[in-house]
PDB file of C-alpha atoms and ligand atoms in Angstrom:
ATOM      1  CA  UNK A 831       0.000   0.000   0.000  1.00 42.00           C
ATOM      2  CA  UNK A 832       1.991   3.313  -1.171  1.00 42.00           C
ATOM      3  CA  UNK A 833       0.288   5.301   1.810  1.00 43.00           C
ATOM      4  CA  UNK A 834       2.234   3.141   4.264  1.00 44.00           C
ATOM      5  CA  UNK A 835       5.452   3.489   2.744  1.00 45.00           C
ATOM      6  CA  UNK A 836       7.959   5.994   4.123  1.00 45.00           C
ATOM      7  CA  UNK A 837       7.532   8.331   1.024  1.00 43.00           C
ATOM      8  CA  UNK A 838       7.026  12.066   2.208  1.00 42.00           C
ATOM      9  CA  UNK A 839      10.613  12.490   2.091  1.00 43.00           C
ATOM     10  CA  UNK A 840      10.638  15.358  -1.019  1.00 39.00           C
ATOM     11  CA  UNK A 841      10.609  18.228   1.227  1.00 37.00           C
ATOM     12  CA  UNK A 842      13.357  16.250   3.607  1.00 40.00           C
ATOM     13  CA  UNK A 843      16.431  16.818   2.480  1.00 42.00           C
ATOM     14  CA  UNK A 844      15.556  20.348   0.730  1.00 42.00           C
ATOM     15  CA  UNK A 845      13.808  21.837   3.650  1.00 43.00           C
ATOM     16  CA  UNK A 846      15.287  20.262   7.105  1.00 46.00           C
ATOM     17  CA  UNK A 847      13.150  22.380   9.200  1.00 54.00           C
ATOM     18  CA  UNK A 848       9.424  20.921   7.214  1.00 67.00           C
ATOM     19  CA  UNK A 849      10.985  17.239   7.526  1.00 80.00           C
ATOM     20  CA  UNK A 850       8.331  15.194   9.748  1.00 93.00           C
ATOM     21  CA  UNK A 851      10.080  13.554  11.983  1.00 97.00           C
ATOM     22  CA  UNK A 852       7.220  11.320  13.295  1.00 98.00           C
ATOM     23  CA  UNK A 853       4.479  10.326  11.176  1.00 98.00           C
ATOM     24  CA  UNK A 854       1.604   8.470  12.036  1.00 98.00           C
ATOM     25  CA  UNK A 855      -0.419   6.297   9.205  1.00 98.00           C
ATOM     26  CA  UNK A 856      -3.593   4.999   9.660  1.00 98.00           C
ATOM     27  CA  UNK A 857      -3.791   4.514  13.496  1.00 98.00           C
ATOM     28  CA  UNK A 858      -6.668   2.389  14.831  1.00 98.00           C
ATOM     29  CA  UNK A 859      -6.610   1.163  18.711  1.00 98.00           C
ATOM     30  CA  UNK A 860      -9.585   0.255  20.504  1.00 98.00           C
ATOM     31  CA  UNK A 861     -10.355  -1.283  24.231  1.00 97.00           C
ATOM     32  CA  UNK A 862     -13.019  -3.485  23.659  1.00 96.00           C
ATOM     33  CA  UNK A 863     -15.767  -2.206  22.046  1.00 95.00           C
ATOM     34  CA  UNK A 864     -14.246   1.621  22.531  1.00 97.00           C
ATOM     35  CA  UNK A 865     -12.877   2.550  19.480  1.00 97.00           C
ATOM     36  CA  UNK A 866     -10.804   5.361  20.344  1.00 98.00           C
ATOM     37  CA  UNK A 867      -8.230   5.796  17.522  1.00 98.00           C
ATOM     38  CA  UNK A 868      -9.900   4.766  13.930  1.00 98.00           C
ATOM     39  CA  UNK A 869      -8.328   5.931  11.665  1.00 98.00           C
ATOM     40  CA  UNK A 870      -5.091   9.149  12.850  1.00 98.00           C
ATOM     41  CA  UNK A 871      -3.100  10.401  10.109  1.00 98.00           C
ATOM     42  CA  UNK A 872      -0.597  12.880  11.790  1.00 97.00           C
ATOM     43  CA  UNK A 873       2.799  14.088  10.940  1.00 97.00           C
ATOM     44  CA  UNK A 874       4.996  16.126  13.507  1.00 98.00           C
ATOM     45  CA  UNK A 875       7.656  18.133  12.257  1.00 96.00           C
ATOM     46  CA  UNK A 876      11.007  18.802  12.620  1.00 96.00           C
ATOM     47  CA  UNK A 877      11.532  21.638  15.202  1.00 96.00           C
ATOM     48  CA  UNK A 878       7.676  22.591  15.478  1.00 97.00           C
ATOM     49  CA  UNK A 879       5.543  21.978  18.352  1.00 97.00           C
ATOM     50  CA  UNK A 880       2.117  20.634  17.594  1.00 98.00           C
ATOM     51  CA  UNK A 881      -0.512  20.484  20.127  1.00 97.00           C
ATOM     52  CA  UNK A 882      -3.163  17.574  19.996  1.00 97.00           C
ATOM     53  CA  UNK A 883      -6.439  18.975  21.433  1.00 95.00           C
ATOM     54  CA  UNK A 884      -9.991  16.803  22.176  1.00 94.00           C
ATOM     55  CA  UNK A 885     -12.117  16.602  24.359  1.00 92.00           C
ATOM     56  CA  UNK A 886     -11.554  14.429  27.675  1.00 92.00           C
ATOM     57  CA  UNK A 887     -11.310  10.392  26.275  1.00 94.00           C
ATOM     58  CA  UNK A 888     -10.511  11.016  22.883  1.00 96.00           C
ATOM     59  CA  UNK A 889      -7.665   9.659  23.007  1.00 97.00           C
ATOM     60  CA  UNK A 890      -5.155  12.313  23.308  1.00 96.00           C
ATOM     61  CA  UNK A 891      -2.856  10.510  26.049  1.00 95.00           C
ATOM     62  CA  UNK A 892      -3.043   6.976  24.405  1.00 96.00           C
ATOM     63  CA  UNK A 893      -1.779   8.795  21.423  1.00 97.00           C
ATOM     64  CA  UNK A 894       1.303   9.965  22.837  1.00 96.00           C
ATOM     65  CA  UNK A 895       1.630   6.828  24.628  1.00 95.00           C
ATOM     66  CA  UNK A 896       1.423   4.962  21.506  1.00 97.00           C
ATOM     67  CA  UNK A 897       4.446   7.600  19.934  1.00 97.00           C
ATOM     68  CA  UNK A 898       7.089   5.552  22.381  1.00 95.00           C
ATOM     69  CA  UNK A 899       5.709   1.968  22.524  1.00 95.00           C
ATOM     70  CA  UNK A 900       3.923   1.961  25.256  1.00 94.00           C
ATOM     71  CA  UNK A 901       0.641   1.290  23.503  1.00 95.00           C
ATOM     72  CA  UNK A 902       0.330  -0.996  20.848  1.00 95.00           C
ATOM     73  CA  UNK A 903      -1.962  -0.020  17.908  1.00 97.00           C
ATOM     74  CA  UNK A 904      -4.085  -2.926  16.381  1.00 97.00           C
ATOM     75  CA  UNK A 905      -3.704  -1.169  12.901  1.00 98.00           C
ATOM     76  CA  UNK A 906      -1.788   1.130  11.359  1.00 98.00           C
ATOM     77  CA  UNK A 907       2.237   2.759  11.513  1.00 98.00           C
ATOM     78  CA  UNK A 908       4.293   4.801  13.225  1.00 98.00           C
ATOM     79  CA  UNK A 909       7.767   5.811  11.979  1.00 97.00           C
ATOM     80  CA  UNK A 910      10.488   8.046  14.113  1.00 96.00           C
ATOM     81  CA  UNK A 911      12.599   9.210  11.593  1.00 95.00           C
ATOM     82  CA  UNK A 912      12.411   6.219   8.980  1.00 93.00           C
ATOM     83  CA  UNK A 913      12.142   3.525  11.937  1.00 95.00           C
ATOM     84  CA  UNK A 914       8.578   2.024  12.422  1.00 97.00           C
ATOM     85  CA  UNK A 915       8.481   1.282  15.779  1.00 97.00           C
ATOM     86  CA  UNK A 916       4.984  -0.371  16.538  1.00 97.00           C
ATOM     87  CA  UNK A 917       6.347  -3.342  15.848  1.00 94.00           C
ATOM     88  CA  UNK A 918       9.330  -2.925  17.920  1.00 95.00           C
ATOM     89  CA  UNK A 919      10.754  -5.345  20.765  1.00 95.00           C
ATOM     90  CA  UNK A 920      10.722  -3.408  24.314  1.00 94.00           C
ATOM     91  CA  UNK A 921      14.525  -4.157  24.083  1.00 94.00           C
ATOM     92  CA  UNK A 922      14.643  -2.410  20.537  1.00 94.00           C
ATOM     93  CA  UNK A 923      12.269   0.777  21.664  1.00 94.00           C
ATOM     94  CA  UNK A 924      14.931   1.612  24.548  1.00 91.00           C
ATOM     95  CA  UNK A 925      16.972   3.531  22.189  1.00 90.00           C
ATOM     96  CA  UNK A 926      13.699   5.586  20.799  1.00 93.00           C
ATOM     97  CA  UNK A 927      12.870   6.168  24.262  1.00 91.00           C
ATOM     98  CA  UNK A 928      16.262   7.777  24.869  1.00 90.00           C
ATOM     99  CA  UNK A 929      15.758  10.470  21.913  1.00 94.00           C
ATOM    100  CA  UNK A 930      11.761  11.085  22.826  1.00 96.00           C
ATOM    101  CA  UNK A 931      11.019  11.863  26.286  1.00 93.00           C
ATOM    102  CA  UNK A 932       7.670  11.558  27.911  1.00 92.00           C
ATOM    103  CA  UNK A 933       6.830  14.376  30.183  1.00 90.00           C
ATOM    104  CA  UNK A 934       4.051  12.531  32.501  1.00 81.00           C
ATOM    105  CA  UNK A 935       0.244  14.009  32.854  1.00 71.00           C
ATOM    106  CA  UNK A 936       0.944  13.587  36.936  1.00 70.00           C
ATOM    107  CA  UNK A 937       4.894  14.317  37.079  1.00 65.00           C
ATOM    108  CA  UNK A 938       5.667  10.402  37.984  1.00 80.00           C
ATOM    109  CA  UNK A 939       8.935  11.043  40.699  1.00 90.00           C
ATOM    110  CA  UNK A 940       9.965   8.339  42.856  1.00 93.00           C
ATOM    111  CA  UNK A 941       8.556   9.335  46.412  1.00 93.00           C
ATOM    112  CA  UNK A 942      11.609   8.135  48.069  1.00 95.00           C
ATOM    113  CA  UNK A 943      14.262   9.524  45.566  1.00 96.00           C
ATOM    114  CA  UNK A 944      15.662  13.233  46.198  1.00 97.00           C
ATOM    115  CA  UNK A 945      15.492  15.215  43.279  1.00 97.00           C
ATOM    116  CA  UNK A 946      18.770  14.434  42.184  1.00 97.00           C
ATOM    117  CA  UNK A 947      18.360  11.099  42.526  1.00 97.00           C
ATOM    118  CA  UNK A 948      15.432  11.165  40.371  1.00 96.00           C
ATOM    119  CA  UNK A 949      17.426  13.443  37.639  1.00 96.00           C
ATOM    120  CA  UNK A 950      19.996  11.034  37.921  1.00 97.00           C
ATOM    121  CA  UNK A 951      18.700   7.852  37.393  1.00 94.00           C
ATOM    122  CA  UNK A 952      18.197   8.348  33.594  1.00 91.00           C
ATOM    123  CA  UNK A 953      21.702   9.151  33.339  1.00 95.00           C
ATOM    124  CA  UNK A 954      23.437   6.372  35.034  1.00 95.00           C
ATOM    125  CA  UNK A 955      20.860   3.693  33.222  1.00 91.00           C
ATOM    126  CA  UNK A 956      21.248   5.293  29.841  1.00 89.00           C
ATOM    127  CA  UNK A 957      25.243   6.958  29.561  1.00 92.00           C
ATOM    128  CA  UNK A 958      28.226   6.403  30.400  1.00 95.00           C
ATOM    129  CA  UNK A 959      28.742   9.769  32.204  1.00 96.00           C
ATOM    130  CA  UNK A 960      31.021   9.848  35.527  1.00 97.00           C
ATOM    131  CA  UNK A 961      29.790  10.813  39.215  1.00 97.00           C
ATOM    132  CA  UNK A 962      30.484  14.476  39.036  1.00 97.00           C
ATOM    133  CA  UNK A 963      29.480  14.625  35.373  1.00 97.00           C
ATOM    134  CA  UNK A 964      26.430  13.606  36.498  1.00 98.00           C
ATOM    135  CA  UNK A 965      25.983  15.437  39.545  1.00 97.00           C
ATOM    136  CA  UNK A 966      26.575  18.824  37.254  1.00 97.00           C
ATOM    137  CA  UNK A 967      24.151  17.872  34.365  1.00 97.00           C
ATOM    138  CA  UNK A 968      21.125  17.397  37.078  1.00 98.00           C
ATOM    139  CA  UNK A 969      22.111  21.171  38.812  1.00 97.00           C
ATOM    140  CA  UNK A 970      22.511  22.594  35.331  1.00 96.00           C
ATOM    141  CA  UNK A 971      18.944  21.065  34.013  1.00 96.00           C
ATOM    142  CA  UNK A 972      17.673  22.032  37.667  1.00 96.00           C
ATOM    143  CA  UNK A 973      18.536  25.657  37.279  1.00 94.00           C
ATOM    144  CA  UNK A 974      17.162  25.670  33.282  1.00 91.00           C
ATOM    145  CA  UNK A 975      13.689  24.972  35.495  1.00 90.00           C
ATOM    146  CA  UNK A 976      14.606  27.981  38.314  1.00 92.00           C
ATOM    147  CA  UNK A 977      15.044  25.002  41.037  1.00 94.00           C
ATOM    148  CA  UNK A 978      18.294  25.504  42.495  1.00 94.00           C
ATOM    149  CA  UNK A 979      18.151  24.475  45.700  1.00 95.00           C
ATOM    150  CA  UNK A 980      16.334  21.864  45.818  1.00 96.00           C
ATOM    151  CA  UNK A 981      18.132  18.705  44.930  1.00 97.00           C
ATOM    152  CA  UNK A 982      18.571  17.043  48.359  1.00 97.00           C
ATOM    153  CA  UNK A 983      14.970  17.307  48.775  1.00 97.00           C
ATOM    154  CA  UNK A 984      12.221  14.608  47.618  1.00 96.00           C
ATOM    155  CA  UNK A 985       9.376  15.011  45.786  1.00 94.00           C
ATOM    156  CA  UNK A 986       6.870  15.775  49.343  1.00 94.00           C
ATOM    157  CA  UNK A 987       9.165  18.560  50.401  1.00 95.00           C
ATOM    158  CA  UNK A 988       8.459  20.111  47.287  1.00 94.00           C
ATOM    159  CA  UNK A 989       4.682  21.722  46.459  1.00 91.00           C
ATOM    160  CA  UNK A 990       2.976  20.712  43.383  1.00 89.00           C
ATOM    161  CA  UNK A 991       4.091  22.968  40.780  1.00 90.00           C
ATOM    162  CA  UNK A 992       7.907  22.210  42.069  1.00 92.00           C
ATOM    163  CA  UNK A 993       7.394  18.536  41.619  1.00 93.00           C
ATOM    164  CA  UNK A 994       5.785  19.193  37.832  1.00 91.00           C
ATOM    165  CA  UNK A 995       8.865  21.348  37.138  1.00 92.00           C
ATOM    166  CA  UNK A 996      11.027  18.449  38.107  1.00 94.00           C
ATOM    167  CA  UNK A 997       9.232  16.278  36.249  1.00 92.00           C
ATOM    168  CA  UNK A 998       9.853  18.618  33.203  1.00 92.00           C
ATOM    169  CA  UNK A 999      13.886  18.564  34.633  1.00 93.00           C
ATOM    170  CA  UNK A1000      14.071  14.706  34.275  1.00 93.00           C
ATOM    171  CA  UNK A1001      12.558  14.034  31.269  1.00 91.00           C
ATOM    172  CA  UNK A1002      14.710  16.970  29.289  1.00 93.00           C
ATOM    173  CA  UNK A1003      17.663  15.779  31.069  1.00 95.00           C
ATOM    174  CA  UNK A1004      18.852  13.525  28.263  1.00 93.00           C
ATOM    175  CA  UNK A1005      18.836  16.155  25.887  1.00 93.00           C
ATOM    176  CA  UNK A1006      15.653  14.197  23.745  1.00 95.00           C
ATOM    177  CA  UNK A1007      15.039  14.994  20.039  1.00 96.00           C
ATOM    178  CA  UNK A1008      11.449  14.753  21.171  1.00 97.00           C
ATOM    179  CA  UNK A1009       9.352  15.551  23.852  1.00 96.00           C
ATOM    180  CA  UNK A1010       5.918  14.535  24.680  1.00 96.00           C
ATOM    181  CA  UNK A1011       3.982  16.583  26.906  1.00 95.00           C
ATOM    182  CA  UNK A1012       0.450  15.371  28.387  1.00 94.00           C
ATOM    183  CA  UNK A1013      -0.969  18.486  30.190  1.00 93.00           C
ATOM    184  CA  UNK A1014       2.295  19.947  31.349  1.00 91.00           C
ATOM    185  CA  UNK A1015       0.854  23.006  33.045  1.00 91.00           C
ATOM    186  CA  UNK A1016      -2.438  22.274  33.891  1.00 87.00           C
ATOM    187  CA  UNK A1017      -4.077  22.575  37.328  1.00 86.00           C
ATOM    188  CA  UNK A1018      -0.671  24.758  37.751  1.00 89.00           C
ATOM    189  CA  UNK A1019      -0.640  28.516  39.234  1.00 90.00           C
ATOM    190  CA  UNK A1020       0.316  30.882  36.843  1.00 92.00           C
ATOM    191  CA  UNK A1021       4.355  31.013  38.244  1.00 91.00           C
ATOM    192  CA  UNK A1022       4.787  27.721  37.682  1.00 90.00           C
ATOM    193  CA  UNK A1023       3.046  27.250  34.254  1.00 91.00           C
ATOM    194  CA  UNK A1024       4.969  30.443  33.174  1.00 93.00           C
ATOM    195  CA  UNK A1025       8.282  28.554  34.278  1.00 91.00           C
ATOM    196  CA  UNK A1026       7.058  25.232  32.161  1.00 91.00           C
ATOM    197  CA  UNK A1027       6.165  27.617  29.057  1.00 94.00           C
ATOM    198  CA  UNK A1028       9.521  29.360  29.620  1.00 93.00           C
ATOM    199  CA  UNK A1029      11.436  26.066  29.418  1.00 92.00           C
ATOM    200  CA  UNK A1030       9.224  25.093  26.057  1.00 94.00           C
ATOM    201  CA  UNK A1031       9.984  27.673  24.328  1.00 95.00           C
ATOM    202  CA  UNK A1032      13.910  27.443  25.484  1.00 92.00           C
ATOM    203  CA  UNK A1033      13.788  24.243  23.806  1.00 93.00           C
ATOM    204  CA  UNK A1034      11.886  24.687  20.798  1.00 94.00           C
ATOM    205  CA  UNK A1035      14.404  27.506  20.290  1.00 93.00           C
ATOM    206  CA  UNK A1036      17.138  25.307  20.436  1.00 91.00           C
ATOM    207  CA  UNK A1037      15.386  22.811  17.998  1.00 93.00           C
ATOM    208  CA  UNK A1038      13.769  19.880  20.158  1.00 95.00           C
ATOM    209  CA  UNK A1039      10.424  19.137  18.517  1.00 97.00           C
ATOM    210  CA  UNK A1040       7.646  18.597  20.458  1.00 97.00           C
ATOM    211  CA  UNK A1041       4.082  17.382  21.013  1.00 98.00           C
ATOM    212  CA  UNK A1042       1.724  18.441  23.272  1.00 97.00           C
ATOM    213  CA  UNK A1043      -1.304  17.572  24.728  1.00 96.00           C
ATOM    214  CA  UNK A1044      -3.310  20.573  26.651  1.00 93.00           C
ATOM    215  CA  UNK A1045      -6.492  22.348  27.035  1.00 89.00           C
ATOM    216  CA  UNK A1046      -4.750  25.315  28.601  1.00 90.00           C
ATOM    217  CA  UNK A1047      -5.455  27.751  25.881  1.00 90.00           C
ATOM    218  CA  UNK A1048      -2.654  30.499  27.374  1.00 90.00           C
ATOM    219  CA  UNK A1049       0.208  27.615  27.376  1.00 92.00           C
ATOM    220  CA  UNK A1050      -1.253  26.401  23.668  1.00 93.00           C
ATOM    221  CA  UNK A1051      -1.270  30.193  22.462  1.00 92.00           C
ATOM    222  CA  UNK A1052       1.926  30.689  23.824  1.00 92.00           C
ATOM    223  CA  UNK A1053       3.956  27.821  22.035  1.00 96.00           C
ATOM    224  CA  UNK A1054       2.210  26.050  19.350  1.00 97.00           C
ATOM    225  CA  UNK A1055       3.086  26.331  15.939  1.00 97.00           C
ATOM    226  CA  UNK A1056       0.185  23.811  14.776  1.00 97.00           C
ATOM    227  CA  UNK A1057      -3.330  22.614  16.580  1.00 96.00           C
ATOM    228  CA  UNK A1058      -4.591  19.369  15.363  1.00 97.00           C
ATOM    229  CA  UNK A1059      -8.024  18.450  16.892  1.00 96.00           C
ATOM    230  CA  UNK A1060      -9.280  14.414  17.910  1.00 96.00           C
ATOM    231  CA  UNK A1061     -12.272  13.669  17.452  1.00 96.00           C
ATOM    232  CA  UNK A1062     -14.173  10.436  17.160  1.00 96.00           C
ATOM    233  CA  UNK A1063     -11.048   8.595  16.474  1.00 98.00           C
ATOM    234  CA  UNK A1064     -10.201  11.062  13.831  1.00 98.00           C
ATOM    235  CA  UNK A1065      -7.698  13.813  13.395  1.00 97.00           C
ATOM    236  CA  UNK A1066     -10.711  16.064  12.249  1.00 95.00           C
ATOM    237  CA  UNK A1067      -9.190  19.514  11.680  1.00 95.00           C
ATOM    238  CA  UNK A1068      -5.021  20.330  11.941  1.00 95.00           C
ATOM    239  CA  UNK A1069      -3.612  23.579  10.881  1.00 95.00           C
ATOM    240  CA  UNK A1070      -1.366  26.623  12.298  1.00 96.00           C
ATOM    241  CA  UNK A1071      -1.935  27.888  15.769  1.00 94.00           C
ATOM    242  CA  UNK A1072      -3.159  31.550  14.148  1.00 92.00           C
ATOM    243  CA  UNK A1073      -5.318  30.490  11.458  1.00 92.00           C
ATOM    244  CA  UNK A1074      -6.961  28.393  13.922  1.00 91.00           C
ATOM    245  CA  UNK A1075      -7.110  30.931  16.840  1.00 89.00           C
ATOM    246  CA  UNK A1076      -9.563  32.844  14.434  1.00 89.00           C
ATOM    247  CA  UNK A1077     -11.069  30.088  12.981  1.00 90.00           C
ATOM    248  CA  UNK A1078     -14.840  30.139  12.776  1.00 89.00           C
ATOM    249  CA  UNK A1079     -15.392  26.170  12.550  1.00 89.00           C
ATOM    250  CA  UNK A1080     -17.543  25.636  15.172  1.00 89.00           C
ATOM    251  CA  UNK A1081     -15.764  22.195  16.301  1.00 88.00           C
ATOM    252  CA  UNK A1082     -12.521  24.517  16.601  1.00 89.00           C
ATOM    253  CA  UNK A1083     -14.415  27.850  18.111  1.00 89.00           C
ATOM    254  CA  UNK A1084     -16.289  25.721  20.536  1.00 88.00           C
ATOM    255  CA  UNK A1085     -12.619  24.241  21.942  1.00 86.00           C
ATOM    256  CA  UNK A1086     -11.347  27.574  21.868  1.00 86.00           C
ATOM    257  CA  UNK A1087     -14.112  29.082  23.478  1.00 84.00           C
ATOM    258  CA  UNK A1088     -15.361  26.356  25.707  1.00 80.00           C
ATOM    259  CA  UNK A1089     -18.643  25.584  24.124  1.00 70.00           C
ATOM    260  CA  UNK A1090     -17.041  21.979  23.536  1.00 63.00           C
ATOM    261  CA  UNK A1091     -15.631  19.622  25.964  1.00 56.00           C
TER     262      UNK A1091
HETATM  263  N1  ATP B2232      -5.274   0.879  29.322  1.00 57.28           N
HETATM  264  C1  ATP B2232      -6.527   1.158  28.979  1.00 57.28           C
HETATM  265  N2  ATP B2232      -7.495   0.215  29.048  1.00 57.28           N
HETATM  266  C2  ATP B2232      -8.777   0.479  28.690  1.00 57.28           C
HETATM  267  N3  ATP B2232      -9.194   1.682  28.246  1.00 57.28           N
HETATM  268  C3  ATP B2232      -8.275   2.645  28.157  1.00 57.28           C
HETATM  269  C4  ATP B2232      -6.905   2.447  28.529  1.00 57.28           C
HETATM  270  N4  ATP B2232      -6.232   3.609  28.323  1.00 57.28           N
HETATM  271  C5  ATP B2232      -7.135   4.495  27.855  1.00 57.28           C
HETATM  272  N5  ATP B2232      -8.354   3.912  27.766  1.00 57.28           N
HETATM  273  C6  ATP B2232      -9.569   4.576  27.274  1.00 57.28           C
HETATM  274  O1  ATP B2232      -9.247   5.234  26.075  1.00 57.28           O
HETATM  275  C7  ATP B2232      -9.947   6.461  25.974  1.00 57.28           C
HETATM  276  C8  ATP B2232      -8.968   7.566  25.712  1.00 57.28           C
HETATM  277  O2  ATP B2232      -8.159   7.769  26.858  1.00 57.28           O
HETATM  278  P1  ATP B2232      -7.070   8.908  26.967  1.00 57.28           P
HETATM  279  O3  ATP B2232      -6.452   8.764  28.308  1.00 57.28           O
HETATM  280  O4  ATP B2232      -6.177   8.879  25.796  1.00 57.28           O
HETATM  281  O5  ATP B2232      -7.982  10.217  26.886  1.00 57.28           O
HETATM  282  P2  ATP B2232      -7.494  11.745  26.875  1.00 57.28           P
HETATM  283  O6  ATP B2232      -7.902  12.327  25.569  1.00 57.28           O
HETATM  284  O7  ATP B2232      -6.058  11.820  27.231  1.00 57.28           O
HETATM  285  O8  ATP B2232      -8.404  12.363  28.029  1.00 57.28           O
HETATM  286  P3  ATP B2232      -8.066  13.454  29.181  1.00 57.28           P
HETATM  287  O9  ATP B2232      -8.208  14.794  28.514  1.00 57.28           O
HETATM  288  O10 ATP B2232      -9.160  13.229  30.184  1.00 57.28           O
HETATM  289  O11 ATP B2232      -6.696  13.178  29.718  1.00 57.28           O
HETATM  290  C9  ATP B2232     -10.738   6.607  27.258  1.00 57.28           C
HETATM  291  O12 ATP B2232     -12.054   6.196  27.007  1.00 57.28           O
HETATM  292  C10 ATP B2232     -10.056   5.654  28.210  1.00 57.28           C
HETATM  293  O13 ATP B2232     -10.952   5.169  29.145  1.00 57.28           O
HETATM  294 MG1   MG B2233      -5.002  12.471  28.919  1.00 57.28          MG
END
């Protein structure tokens, strides 16, 4: 089937900053009789961040999931770069999850880990970096995130926003391609979302591409280059973050606007 073959690679080697580097063909996943994905064509580019909106269970955090391995689709592709992965061994997607990192919808620290035992632990699994190496890439990430401070501390010393920002802290700390970002600032006041946006845009300004799932409109107004919209197991309207800011399609105003959950 030509749709399933990696093809779109014209604008690739012309254009680096267009090049997708994930694209997702024909997606279909369902629990039982819940068909949440049917049928998600979706490419992410290189350098871009594109935020996935939908309502609450459309399948916006399975999505992402699926983008590392963690959920397996019953139909459909998903390459990184050239690789498909969905039919990848867990052994095999270790190395995709070292260049696309997951930034969890409820920060996910180890409770009895201090921060920089937390930050660290990615590094001494995944490189071959030395003890004091390590100790000064967790303080420099810390301080990208404006928590200096606080890495002899665990995860309940620290409020809520502090433990989302070191969530942020350890998934950026391996320097990913990628990042994934399920709701990243939401529930957040507005210093600590402003020091999650802050970090986002660092990033996409130093070229990590990124996806993100939010229905903060501020934090999606703020970074997103493209909007694509789930609905009924459908990507059912994508474009760029201004055209659809103004957009009078009443699936997209109603988001926008709240009129839709
Ligand atoms: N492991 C699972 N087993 C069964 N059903 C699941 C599983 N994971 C997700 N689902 C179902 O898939 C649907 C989509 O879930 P998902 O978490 O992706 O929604 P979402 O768009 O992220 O919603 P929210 O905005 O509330 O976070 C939901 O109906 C959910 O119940
Ligand atoms: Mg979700």
């Amino acid at each position: 089937m030509a749709s399933t073959q990696p093809t779109s690679d014209k604008g690739r080697r012309n254009t680096g900053e267009q090049a997708p580097v994930i694209r997702v063909i024909g997606l279909a996943k369902s629990y039982g009789k819940n068909a949440v994905h049917k049928d998600i064509n979706l490419m992410v580019n290189n350098g871009e961040i594109l935020t996935l909106m939908g309502g609450s269970g459309s399948g916006k955090s399975v999505l992402l999931r699926s983008l590392i391995g963690l959920e397996k689709p019953d139909r459909g592709e998903i390459y990184f770069h050239d690789q498909e992965i969905t039919q990848l061994s867990e052994e095999d997607l270790i190395s995709v999850r070292k260049r696309i990192a997951y930034v969890f919808q409820y920060g996910a620290l180890f409770d009895s880990l201090t921060v920089m035992e937390n930050l660290a632990y990615p590094l001494i699994e995944h490189t071959q970096l030395d003890e004091k190496q390590i100790r000064d890439k967790v303080l420099e990430t810390l301080k990208k995130l404006n928590l200096e401070g606080t890495h002899n501390l665990r995860p309940a010393d620290l409020s809520g926003g502090m433990q989302r920002r070191v969530g942020v802290a350890r998934s950026i700390i391996m320097d990913p391609e990628i990042i994934l970002y399920d709701e990243p600032t939401t529930g957040l006041d507005p210093y600590n979302s402003k020091q999650i946006i802050n970090i986002m845009v660092q990033l996409k300004n130093s070229g990590v591409t990124a996806v993100l799932v939010t229905h903060d409109m501020h934090t999606i107004f703020a970074v997103s280059d493209r909007i694509a919209f789930l609905k009924d197991g459908v990507i059912a309207v994508e474009g760029a973050a201004e055209e659809l800011r103004t957009s009078k399609n009443p699936l997209v105003h109603g988001f926008i606007h709240g009129d839709t959950m």
